[in-house]
């Protein structure tokens, strides 16, 4: 299952961040449709090329990608989201939606973080179009304008 592949990188980041409770984010990207393997890999490579060297793009289950953003809080995730949005627009990938989970507030281990992210990505699919913002508890799409990342699940 995709979760087992994702756990390794996320587990390492949890171990690094836990002692100082240093924030990091998982930014989930749900594409509007399943991309072919070759197309998805080219999108993954393009996204990796616009991110920091410390960031990682992890393939989730179709049609998802997970971006692991060390040392990033929700504000940092919003900055990355803007880069991702522009890159996807440049690649003519339409209908992408975004969600975020932040360590430690959304979970203190990889399972809790992935569960929070998967829940939010599932909400996006069910409630697509209700909001333009990528956020914990919010639904968003790549065509949206000004967005604020906030946790509305509390």
JSON list of C-alpha atoms in Angstrom, two decimals:
[
{"chain": "A", "resi": 1, "resn": "UNK", "atom": "CA", "xyz": [0.00, 0.00, 0.00]},
{"chain": "A", "resi": 2, "resn": "UNK", "atom": "CA", "xyz": [1.18, 3.56, -0.70]},
{"chain": "A", "resi": 3, "resn": "UNK", "atom": "CA", "xyz": [1.16, 4.35, 2.99]},
{"chain": "A", "resi": 4, "resn": "UNK", "atom": "CA", "xyz": [4.02, 1.94, 3.72]},
{"chain": "A", "resi": 5, "resn": "UNK", "atom": "CA", "xyz": [6.18, 3.58, 1.02]},
{"chain": "A", "resi": 6, "resn": "UNK", "atom": "CA", "xyz": [5.36, 7.02, 2.40]},
{"chain": "A", "resi": 7, "resn": "UNK", "atom": "CA", "xyz": [6.04, 6.08, 6.01]},
{"chain": "A", "resi": 8, "resn": "UNK", "atom": "CA", "xyz": [9.81, 5.74, 5.65]},
{"chain": "A", "resi": 9, "resn": "UNK", "atom": "CA", "xyz": [10.45, 9.34, 4.63]},
{"chain": "A", "resi": 10, "resn": "UNK", "atom": "CA", "xyz": [7.79, 10.72, 6.94]},
{"chain": "A", "resi": 11, "resn": "UNK", "atom": "CA", "xyz": [8.98, 8.54, 9.85]},
{"chain": "A", "resi": 12, "resn": "UNK", "atom": "CA", "xyz": [12.52, 9.94, 9.43]},
{"chain": "A", "resi": 13, "resn": "UNK", "atom": "CA", "xyz": [11.15, 13.48, 9.51]},
{"chain": "A", "resi": 14, "resn": "UNK", "atom": "CA", "xyz": [9.06, 12.76, 12.64]},
{"chain": "A", "resi": 15, "resn": "UNK", "atom": "CA", "xyz": [12.19, 11.45, 14.39]},
{"chain": "A", "resi": 16, "resn": "UNK", "atom": "CA", "xyz": [14.11, 14.58, 13.40]},
{"chain": "A", "resi": 17, "resn": "UNK", "atom": "CA", "xyz": [11.34, 16.99, 14.41]},
{"chain": "A", "resi": 18, "resn": "UNK", "atom": "CA", "xyz": [10.07, 15.33, 17.59]},
{"chain": "A", "resi": 19, "resn": "UNK", "atom": "CA", "xyz": [12.78, 16.35, 20.12]},
{"chain": "A", "resi": 20, "resn": "UNK", "atom": "CA", "xyz": [12.34, 20.09, 19.50]},
{"chain": "A", "resi": 21, "resn": "UNK", "atom": "CA", "xyz": [8.75, 19.77, 18.27]},
{"chain": "A", "resi": 22, "resn": "UNK", "atom": "CA", "xyz": [9.88, 21.47, 15.08]},
{"chain": "A", "resi": 23, "resn": "UNK", "atom": "CA", "xyz": [6.99, 21.95, 12.66]},
{"chain": "A", "resi": 24, "resn": "UNK", "atom": "CA", "xyz": [6.88, 20.26, 9.28]},
{"chain": "A", "resi": 25, "resn": "UNK", "atom": "CA", "xyz": [4.07, 19.80, 6.79]},
{"chain": "A", "resi": 26, "resn": "UNK", "atom": "CA", "xyz": [2.62, 17.23, 4.50]},
{"chain": "A", "resi": 27, "resn": "UNK", "atom": "CA", "xyz": [1.01, 18.96, 1.52]},
{"chain": "A", "resi": 28, "resn": "UNK", "atom": "CA", "xyz": [-1.31, 16.57, -0.30]},
{"chain": "A", "resi": 29, "resn": "UNK", "atom": "CA", "xyz": [-2.10, 17.12, -3.97]},
{"chain": "A", "resi": 30, "resn": "UNK", "atom": "CA", "xyz": [-5.14, 15.38, -5.47]},
{"chain": "A", "resi": 31, "resn": "UNK", "atom": "CA", "xyz": [-5.31, 15.60, -9.23]},
{"chain": "A", "resi": 32, "resn": "UNK", "atom": "CA", "xyz": [-8.67, 16.05, -10.90]},
{"chain": "A", "resi": 33, "resn": "UNK", "atom": "CA", "xyz": [-8.12, 12.82, -12.83]},
{"chain": "A", "resi": 34, "resn": "UNK", "atom": "CA", "xyz": [-5.71, 9.90, -12.89]},
{"chain": "A", "resi": 35, "resn": "UNK", "atom": "CA", "xyz": [-2.53, 10.74, -14.81]},
{"chain": "A", "resi": 36, "resn": "UNK", "atom": "CA", "xyz": [-0.69, 8.15, -16.87]},
{"chain": "A", "resi": 37, "resn": "UNK", "atom": "CA", "xyz": [2.42, 6.78, -15.17]},
{"chain": "A", "resi": 38, "resn": "UNK", "atom": "CA", "xyz": [4.73, 8.73, -17.48]},
{"chain": "A", "resi": 39, "resn": "UNK", "atom": "CA", "xyz": [2.76, 11.97, -17.08]},
{"chain": "A", "resi": 40, "resn": "UNK", "atom": "CA", "xyz": [2.58, 11.60, -13.32]},
{"chain": "A", "resi": 41, "resn": "UNK", "atom": "CA", "xyz": [6.33, 11.03, -13.11]},
{"chain": "A", "resi": 42, "resn": "UNK", "atom": "CA", "xyz": [7.01, 14.12, -15.23]},
{"chain": "A", "resi": 43, "resn": "UNK", "atom": "CA", "xyz": [4.76, 16.16, -12.91]},
{"chain": "A", "resi": 44, "resn": "UNK", "atom": "CA", "xyz": [6.54, 14.71, -9.86]},
{"chain": "A", "resi": 45, "resn": "UNK", "atom": "CA", "xyz": [9.94, 15.63, -11.32]},
{"chain": "A", "resi": 46, "resn": "UNK", "atom": "CA", "xyz": [8.76, 19.14, -12.22]},
{"chain": "A", "resi": 47, "resn": "UNK", "atom": "CA", "xyz": [7.47, 19.71, -8.70]},
{"chain": "A", "resi": 48, "resn": "UNK", "atom": "CA", "xyz": [10.69, 18.38, -7.17]},
{"chain": "A", "resi": 49, "resn": "UNK", "atom": "CA", "xyz": [12.55, 20.88, -9.36]},
{"chain": "A", "resi": 50, "resn": "UNK", "atom": "CA", "xyz": [10.74, 23.91, -7.90]},
{"chain": "A", "resi": 51, "resn": "UNK", "atom": "CA", "xyz": [10.96, 22.85, -4.25]},
{"chain": "A", "resi": 52, "resn": "UNK", "atom": "CA", "xyz": [13.80, 23.18, -1.77]},
{"chain": "A", "resi": 53, "resn": "UNK", "atom": "CA", "xyz": [16.42, 20.45, -1.72]},
{"chain": "A", "resi": 54, "resn": "UNK", "atom": "CA", "xyz": [15.12, 19.39, 1.69]},
{"chain": "A", "resi": 55, "resn": "UNK", "atom": "CA", "xyz": [11.58, 18.82, 0.37]},
{"chain": "A", "resi": 56, "resn": "UNK", "atom": "CA", "xyz": [10.46, 15.44, -0.97]},
{"chain": "A", "resi": 57, "resn": "UNK", "atom": "CA", "xyz": [7.71, 14.56, -3.45]},
{"chain": "A", "resi": 58, "resn": "UNK", "atom": "CA", "xyz": [6.18, 11.18, -2.59]},
{"chain": "A", "resi": 59, "resn": "UNK", "atom": "CA", "xyz": [3.82, 9.30, -4.90]},
{"chain": "A", "resi": 60, "resn": "UNK", "atom": "CA", "xyz": [0.58, 8.54, -3.10]},
{"chain": "A", "resi": 61, "resn": "UNK", "atom": "CA", "xyz": [-2.30, 6.49, -4.44]},
{"chain": "A", "resi": 62, "resn": "UNK", "atom": "CA", "xyz": [-3.61, 7.73, -7.79]},
{"chain": "A", "resi": 63, "resn": "UNK", "atom": "CA", "xyz": [-4.40, 10.51, -8.23]},
{"chain": "A", "resi": 64, "resn": "UNK", "atom": "CA", "xyz": [-2.32, 11.88, -5.32]},
{"chain": "A", "resi": 65, "resn": "UNK", "atom": "CA", "xyz": [1.14, 13.18, -4.51]},
{"chain": "A", "resi": 66, "resn": "UNK", "atom": "CA", "xyz": [2.40, 14.04, -1.03]},
{"chain": "A", "resi": 67, "resn": "UNK", "atom": "CA", "xyz": [4.96, 16.79, -0.52]},
{"chain": "A", "resi": 68, "resn": "UNK", "atom": "CA", "xyz": [7.04, 16.42, 2.64]},
{"chain": "A", "resi": 69, "resn": "UNK", "atom": "CA", "xyz": [8.12, 19.91, 3.73]},
{"chain": "A", "resi": 70, "resn": "UNK", "atom": "CA", "xyz": [10.66, 19.89, 6.60]},
{"chain": "A", "resi": 71, "resn": "UNK", "atom": "CA", "xyz": [10.85, 23.02, 8.76]},
{"chain": "A", "resi": 72, "resn": "UNK", "atom": "CA", "xyz": [7.62, 24.36, 7.24]},
{"chain": "A", "resi": 73, "resn": "UNK", "atom": "CA", "xyz": [4.55, 25.53, 9.13]},
{"chain": "A", "resi": 74, "resn": "UNK", "atom": "CA", "xyz": [1.16, 26.35, 7.57]},
{"chain": "A", "resi": 75, "resn": "UNK", "atom": "CA", "xyz": [2.49, 29.66, 6.25]},
{"chain": "A", "resi": 76, "resn": "UNK", "atom": "CA", "xyz": [5.39, 27.84, 4.61]},
{"chain": "A", "resi": 77, "resn": "UNK", "atom": "CA", "xyz": [2.99, 25.31, 3.14]},
{"chain": "A", "resi": 78, "resn": "UNK", "atom": "CA", "xyz": [1.01, 28.17, 1.60]},
{"chain": "A", "resi": 79, "resn": "UNK", "atom": "CA", "xyz": [4.16, 29.49, -0.08]},
{"chain": "A", "resi": 80, "resn": "UNK", "atom": "CA", "xyz": [4.93, 26.02, -1.45]},
{"chain": "A", "resi": 81, "resn": "UNK", "atom": "CA", "xyz": [1.32, 25.60, -2.53]},
{"chain": "A", "resi": 82, "resn": "UNK", "atom": "CA", "xyz": [1.60, 28.77, -4.65]},
{"chain": "A", "resi": 83, "resn": "UNK", "atom": "CA", "xyz": [4.73, 27.34, -6.37]},
{"chain": "A", "resi": 84, "resn": "UNK", "atom": "CA", "xyz": [3.00, 24.02, -6.94]},
{"chain": "A", "resi": 85, "resn": "UNK", "atom": "CA", "xyz": [-0.10, 25.74, -8.30]},
{"chain": "A", "resi": 86, "resn": "UNK", "atom": "CA", "xyz": [1.97, 27.76, -10.82]},
{"chain": "A", "resi": 87, "resn": "UNK", "atom": "CA", "xyz": [3.93, 24.67, -11.86]},
{"chain": "A", "resi": 88, "resn": "UNK", "atom": "CA", "xyz": [0.78, 22.63, -12.42]},
{"chain": "A", "resi": 89, "resn": "UNK", "atom": "CA", "xyz": [-0.77, 25.45, -14.43]},
{"chain": "A", "resi": 90, "resn": "UNK", "atom": "CA", "xyz": [2.40, 25.62, -16.54]},
{"chain": "A", "resi": 91, "resn": "UNK", "atom": "CA", "xyz": [2.15, 21.86, -17.14]},
{"chain": "A", "resi": 92, "resn": "UNK", "atom": "CA", "xyz": [-1.56, 22.17, -18.04]},
{"chain": "A", "resi": 93, "resn": "UNK", "atom": "CA", "xyz": [-2.63, 19.97, -15.14]},
{"chain": "A", "resi": 94, "resn": "UNK", "atom": "CA", "xyz": [-6.13, 21.11, -14.27]},
{"chain": "A", "resi": 95, "resn": "UNK", "atom": "CA", "xyz": [-8.40, 20.46, -11.33]},
{"chain": "A", "resi": 96, "resn": "UNK", "atom": "CA", "xyz": [-5.72, 19.84, -8.70]},
{"chain": "A", "resi": 97, "resn": "UNK", "atom": "CA", "xyz": [-6.84, 20.22, -5.10]},
{"chain": "A", "resi": 98, "resn": "UNK", "atom": "CA", "xyz": [-4.72, 20.55, -1.99]},
{"chain": "A", "resi": 99, "resn": "UNK", "atom": "CA", "xyz": [-4.78, 19.71, 1.72]},
{"chain": "A", "resi": 100, "resn": "UNK", "atom": "CA", "xyz": [-2.24, 20.04, 4.52]},
{"chain": "A", "resi": 101, "resn": "UNK", "atom": "CA", "xyz": [-1.32, 18.22, 7.74]},
{"chain": "A", "resi": 102, "resn": "UNK", "atom": "CA", "xyz": [1.17, 19.79, 10.16]},
{"chain": "A", "resi": 103, "resn": "UNK", "atom": "CA", "xyz": [3.40, 18.15, 12.77]},
{"chain": "A", "resi": 104, "resn": "UNK", "atom": "CA", "xyz": [2.79, 18.19, 15.70]},
{"chain": "A", "resi": 105, "resn": "UNK", "atom": "CA", "xyz": [-0.69, 19.75, 15.79]},
{"chain": "A", "resi": 106, "resn": "UNK", "atom": "CA", "xyz": [-2.30, 17.28, 13.36]},
{"chain": "A", "resi": 107, "resn": "UNK", "atom": "CA", "xyz": [-0.43, 14.24, 14.64]},
{"chain": "A", "resi": 108, "resn": "UNK", "atom": "CA", "xyz": [2.80, 13.24, 16.34]},
{"chain": "A", "resi": 109, "resn": "UNK", "atom": "CA", "xyz": [3.62, 10.19, 14.22]},
{"chain": "A", "resi": 110, "resn": "UNK", "atom": "CA", "xyz": [3.50, 9.28, 10.56]},
{"chain": "A", "resi": 111, "resn": "UNK", "atom": "CA", "xyz": [0.27, 7.29, 10.89]},
{"chain": "A", "resi": 112, "resn": "UNK", "atom": "CA", "xyz": [-1.65, 10.16, 12.49]},
{"chain": "A", "resi": 113, "resn": "UNK", "atom": "CA", "xyz": [-0.32, 12.68, 9.96]},
{"chain": "A", "resi": 114, "resn": "UNK", "atom": "CA", "xyz": [-1.16, 10.49, 6.96]},
{"chain": "A", "resi": 115, "resn": "UNK", "atom": "CA", "xyz": [-4.59, 9.76, 8.42]},
{"chain": "A", "resi": 116, "resn": "UNK", "atom": "CA", "xyz": [-5.28, 13.50, 8.84]},
{"chain": "A", "resi": 117, "resn": "UNK", "atom": "CA", "xyz": [-4.05, 14.20, 5.30]},
{"chain": "A", "resi": 118, "resn": "UNK", "atom": "CA", "xyz": [-6.03, 11.34, 3.77]},
{"chain": "A", "resi": 119, "resn": "UNK", "atom": "CA", "xyz": [-9.17, 12.50, 5.59]},
{"chain": "A", "resi": 120, "resn": "UNK", "atom": "CA", "xyz": [-8.76, 16.01, 4.21]},
{"chain": "A", "resi": 121, "resn": "UNK", "atom": "CA", "xyz": [-8.03, 14.76, 0.71]},
{"chain": "A", "resi": 122, "resn": "UNK", "atom": "CA", "xyz": [-11.15, 12.57, 0.89]},
{"chain": "A", "resi": 123, "resn": "UNK", "atom": "CA", "xyz": [-13.18, 15.62, 1.98]},
{"chain": "A", "resi": 124, "resn": "UNK", "atom": "CA", "xyz": [-11.90, 17.42, -1.10]},
{"chain": "A", "resi": 125, "resn": "UNK", "atom": "CA", "xyz": [-13.26, 14.69, -3.37]},
{"chain": "A", "resi": 126, "resn": "UNK", "atom": "CA", "xyz": [-16.66, 14.71, -1.65]},
{"chain": "A", "resi": 127, "resn": "UNK", "atom": "CA", "xyz": [-16.97, 18.49, -1.33]},
{"chain": "A", "resi": 128, "resn": "UNK", "atom": "CA", "xyz": [-15.06, 19.65, -4.42]},
{"chain": "A", "resi": 129, "resn": "UNK", "atom": "CA", "xyz": [-15.69, 23.26, -5.31]},
{"chain": "A", "resi": 130, "resn": "UNK", "atom": "CA", "xyz": [-16.88, 24.55, -1.93]},
{"chain": "A", "resi": 131, "resn": "UNK", "atom": "CA", "xyz": [-13.73, 26.63, -1.38]},
{"chain": "A", "resi": 132, "resn": "UNK", "atom": "CA", "xyz": [-10.66, 27.76, -3.26]},
{"chain": "A", "resi": 133, "resn": "UNK", "atom": "CA", "xyz": [-8.20, 27.37, -0.36]},
{"chain": "A", "resi": 134, "resn": "UNK", "atom": "CA", "xyz": [-5.79, 24.53, 0.35]},
{"chain": "A", "resi": 135, "resn": "UNK", "atom": "CA", "xyz": [-5.99, 23.90, 4.05]},
{"chain": "A", "resi": 136, "resn": "UNK", "atom": "CA", "xyz": [-6.53, 21.57, 6.88]},
{"chain": "A", "resi": 137, "resn": "UNK", "atom": "CA", "xyz": [-10.27, 21.23, 6.82]},
{"chain": "A", "resi": 138, "resn": "UNK", "atom": "CA", "xyz": [-10.68, 23.37, 3.71]},
{"chain": "A", "resi": 139, "resn": "UNK", "atom": "CA", "xyz": [-11.06, 22.28, 0.13]},
{"chain": "A", "resi": 140, "resn": "UNK", "atom": "CA", "xyz": [-9.18, 24.02, -2.67]},
{"chain": "A", "resi": 141, "resn": "UNK", "atom": "CA", "xyz": [-8.30, 23.94, -6.32]},
{"chain": "A", "resi": 142, "resn": "UNK", "atom": "CA", "xyz": [-5.48, 25.17, -8.49]},
{"chain": "A", "resi": 143, "resn": "UNK", "atom": "CA", "xyz": [-7.63, 27.92, -9.97]},
{"chain": "A", "resi": 144, "resn": "UNK", "atom": "CA", "xyz": [-8.20, 29.61, -6.59]},
{"chain": "A", "resi": 145, "resn": "UNK", "atom": "CA", "xyz": [-6.92, 33.08, -5.70]},
{"chain": "A", "resi": 146, "resn": "UNK", "atom": "CA", "xyz": [-5.93, 34.27, -2.19]},
{"chain": "A", "resi": 147, "resn": "UNK", "atom": "CA", "xyz": [-5.85, 31.49, 0.38]},
{"chain": "A", "resi": 148, "resn": "UNK", "atom": "CA", "xyz": [-5.13, 31.06, 4.05]},
{"chain": "A", "resi": 149, "resn": "UNK", "atom": "CA", "xyz": [-4.04, 27.78, 5.57]},
{"chain": "A", "resi": 150, "resn": "UNK", "atom": "CA", "xyz": [-5.82, 27.21, 8.86]},
{"chain": "A", "resi": 151, "resn": "UNK", "atom": "CA", "xyz": [-6.96, 24.25, 10.86]},
{"chain": "A", "resi": 152, "resn": "UNK", "atom": "CA", "xyz": [-10.75, 24.26, 11.03]},
{"chain": "A", "resi": 153, "resn": "UNK", "atom": "CA", "xyz": [-10.97, 20.79, 12.62]},
{"chain": "A", "resi": 154, "resn": "UNK", "atom": "CA", "xyz": [-10.28, 22.05, 16.16]}
]
